[in-house]
Each structure stands twice: as structure tokens, then as C-alpha cells.
Amino acid sequence: MNNNEFIPLMVPDIRQEDIDAVSAVLRSGMLVQGAKVAELEAKVAEYIGIKNAIAVSNGTSSLYLALLALGIGKGDEVIVPAFSFMATANVVELIGAKPVFVDISIETFNIDIILIEKAITRRTRAIIPVHEFGLACDIKEIICIAKKYNLKVIEDAACAFGATEDNQYTGTFGDVGSFSFHPRKAITSGEGGMLITNDDELARKLRALRNHGIEIKDGKTEFFLTGFNFRMTDFQAVLLISQLTRLNEILEYKDKLAQAYFTGLQDCDKLKLPLVPQNKKHTWQSFHVVMNDDIDRDALIIQLKERGIGTNLGAQCMPFQKFFIEKYKLNCSKLFPNAMKAYLKGLVLPLYGLLDENNIRYICSALKN
Ligand SMILES: Cc1ncc(COP(=O)(O)O)c(C=O)c1O
């Protein structure tokens, strides 16, 4: 991309081969869930090394189905980080349970594991740890806490398809993992989501719940549950299959651009760079920095836009948003100081395959100026 052109926050890298693959499906006339969805599920399961992958309509419906399939509902509490995209807390509320918010680390933007046990009550049924911006949270320690208190773990890996902790893929640690294929993710189908699990019975329920409760047994259709239509289409699936073949290349390139940001901003004392622990592989869904308290982040977004650079805030302090603040009336500055700081001072910089290191240098110098 030319530095004289506007550099948007994100442009999906859809190539001719992806378009050709989608065109072929469109010409086939098969426009709903079919063989291509099944092929994608098999390929994702093989890539991740998991028994079951279940494609769904997006990363919100996937979280909702996970809660439903695990039997979580009215009267239950579910622990979520205070800082994430709203979907993480919305699904808990929509299922009839209560989201219990826990503050994050301001260095990794992931849930602060030290605070989790204090948030557990006799009503707690599950934890939804988020791998924020594509960096694995301290998932192994979270699994230990969950085992101790007999809690289910739904990994919200919406941004973290391909991320690892100790070489193990995010989404494979808990009872179930959830991914999103929204256009800001490493590979995209426009809208799209995926659930993964090694639990065959849970997978059976999830498959039925996304498709009206249907199961085909001995060639006969049985509606053994009440379900939704949360299906992915075959043309979305084939778009993902096509990009999946270059996922490793995409992630490596994104890491190279992230390193260019680290180099370009290392001497900038007006912001804090993200921390990436040694044992974790980041997918860089977002390169998220935190501006110093004296910087007006919103004014900075406008100034950068005037210089031809698209940036945005990273995610929300969820309990601070209108619905939750009115319902639970939590003192967010006191209870979630790091989530509030990330929400008010966090800034996401452009990072995607259509950019090069020259663009990153340009963005760094504009930011520093
Ligand atoms: C952490 C997190 N969870 C859930 C979602 C919801 O995914 P989708 O937009 O595919 O519904 C997102 C979306 O970006 C997300 O960032």
C-alpha cells in the first residue's frame, strides 16, 4: 500500500484464488451448508489437532451455542474478563446467566488470573477466558482453577485462530473453543464462526443446535433438540478453505509487521507496547498499544485519520457500557482499573497482509509526531 493513500485500520487480503473458489460454489447452486462446510470442518480439525470442529454463522452464535450445550442458564454465574468485545458478556446475559467481570492485566490485556478465584461463588458454573487480540491468556492456569471448582471453560478465541501457548493451540484447552471469521481476523468468511471440542457428545449437541435440532440417524431425520439456524454457507466455507492453505504464511507475515511496530515505537515514551510472553504465539488480530494518561486518545484517532491512517479503540470495558452499568451499577474505575485504562487509552494500529514494513515505519513516525 502506498503511504500517500489512506491506510485503513483493516483491509481483508482476498486473492483471486479465493474469489475463484467462491465463484465455483456459487455456480454449483449449493448456497447453504453442505459438503464444503464439512470439508472446512475436517480441515480445521486436522490443522488444530482436535476431534470435532463445528462451523457456525459467527463468533457470537458460537459462544451462545457453547453456553447452551453446556447447560448454562438462569441462576448461573459465568466469569468473563472486564475487557473484551461486547459479545463475550452479551451471550452470558442472553442465555439468562449473570456475567461476573474480572479485571485484566494491562500488559497482555488478558484476564488477570490472580483475581479469578475471588470472583467464584457457589453459583459460578463456567469461565469464558478471552485470548484478547490473538494472544493466549494464561489458559493452563485457568484450567487448573476451573478443575478445582468444577467449572466449565469456554475459550473465546475469536481473535486467536492459530495462536498457541506452549505450542498448543488456543481453543483446545477448555471444554470448547470458539473462533470468529469476521473480516478483522487472520482468515475471514465475512461472517463466520467455529466451535472445537474433543467431547463427542458435546459436539453432537452443538451440531444439532446450529441446525434446528436435527440429527440424521440411519438415513432418517430426527429433531432431538430445539435448535436454531446458526449455519455457515458453503460459499463462506470455501472462502475459508482457500485462505486456510496460507494461514501459517499469513501469521508469519503479521508477526513480521508486529516486530516492525516494536522496532518503530521502542523509543516512544508516550505509549506502552503490548507484552508477549515467550511461550505464546500471537496472531496479531490487533496491534494494541496503551497511550499515556496525558494523551487524548480520541483526539489522536482523529489526528491520525487526518494524516491518512485509520486507527480505533481496541475493545470495551464491558461492565461500563450502558446496558451493564444500568443493570449491575458496578464502580468500574475501582473494580476494573486496567480494563478502564485499556478502554479509554488503548489504540489499535493497522496490521494486515496488504501492508509492508514501509507502511509501518510511516505509521510509527506519524504516531510519534
Ligand atoms: C473476543 C471476541 N469474542 C466474540 C466476538 C464475536 O465474533 P463475531 O463478530 O464473529 O460474532 C468477537 C468479535 O470480534 C471478539 O473479538
PDB file of C-alpha atoms in Angstrom, residues 41-53 161-162 164 167-173 179 196-199 244:
ATOM      1  CA  GLU A  41     -14.607 -28.649   9.481  1.00  0.00           C
ATOM      2  CA  ALA A  42     -12.355 -31.607   8.658  1.00  0.00           C
ATOM      3  CA  LYS A  43      -9.513 -29.281   7.621  1.00  0.00           C
ATOM      4  CA  VAL A  44      -9.808 -27.132  10.752  1.00  0.00           C
ATOM      5  CA  ALA A  45      -9.918 -30.232  12.961  1.00  0.00           C
ATOM      6  CA  GLU A  46      -6.780 -31.529  11.251  1.00  0.00           C
ATOM      7  CA  TYR A  47      -4.962 -28.178  11.452  1.00  0.00           C
ATOM      8  CA  ILE A  48      -5.728 -27.752  15.152  1.00  0.00           C
ATOM      9  CA  GLY A  49      -5.462 -31.443  16.024  1.00  0.00           C
ATOM     10  CA  ILE A  50      -8.912 -31.829  17.573  1.00  0.00           C
ATOM     11  CA  LYS A  51     -11.701 -34.388  17.171  1.00  0.00           C
ATOM     12  CA  ASN A  52     -14.592 -32.073  16.327  1.00  0.00           C
ATOM     13  CA  ALA A  53     -14.935 -28.750  14.522  1.00  0.00           C
ATOM     14  CA  PHE A 161      -7.215 -18.848  15.386  1.00  0.00           C
ATOM     15  CA  GLY A 162      -3.676 -20.259  15.146  1.00  0.00           C
ATOM     16  CA  THR A 164      -0.623 -21.087  20.858  1.00  0.00           C
ATOM     17  CA  ASN A 167       2.842 -24.948  21.212  1.00  0.00           C
ATOM     18  CA  GLN A 168      -0.747 -25.990  21.956  1.00  0.00           C
ATOM     19  CA  TYR A 169      -3.494 -24.220  20.008  1.00  0.00           C
ATOM     20  CA  THR A 170      -5.902 -21.900  21.801  1.00  0.00           C
ATOM     21  CA  GLY A 171      -9.371 -23.379  21.829  1.00  0.00           C
ATOM     22  CA  THR A 172      -8.095 -26.862  22.722  1.00  0.00           C
ATOM     23  CA  PHE A 173      -7.517 -26.352  26.456  1.00  0.00           C
ATOM     24  CA  PHE A 179     -13.455 -18.753  16.810  1.00  0.00           C
ATOM     25  CA  ILE A 196     -13.970 -27.020  18.507  1.00  0.00           C
ATOM     26  CA  THR A 197     -14.076 -29.764  21.122  1.00  0.00           C
ATOM     27  CA  ASN A 198     -12.724 -33.211  21.879  1.00  0.00           C
ATOM     28  CA  ASP A 199     -16.003 -34.122  23.598  1.00  0.00           C
ATOM     29  CA  LEU A 244      -6.512 -21.799   5.352  1.00  0.00           C
TER      30      LEU A 244
END
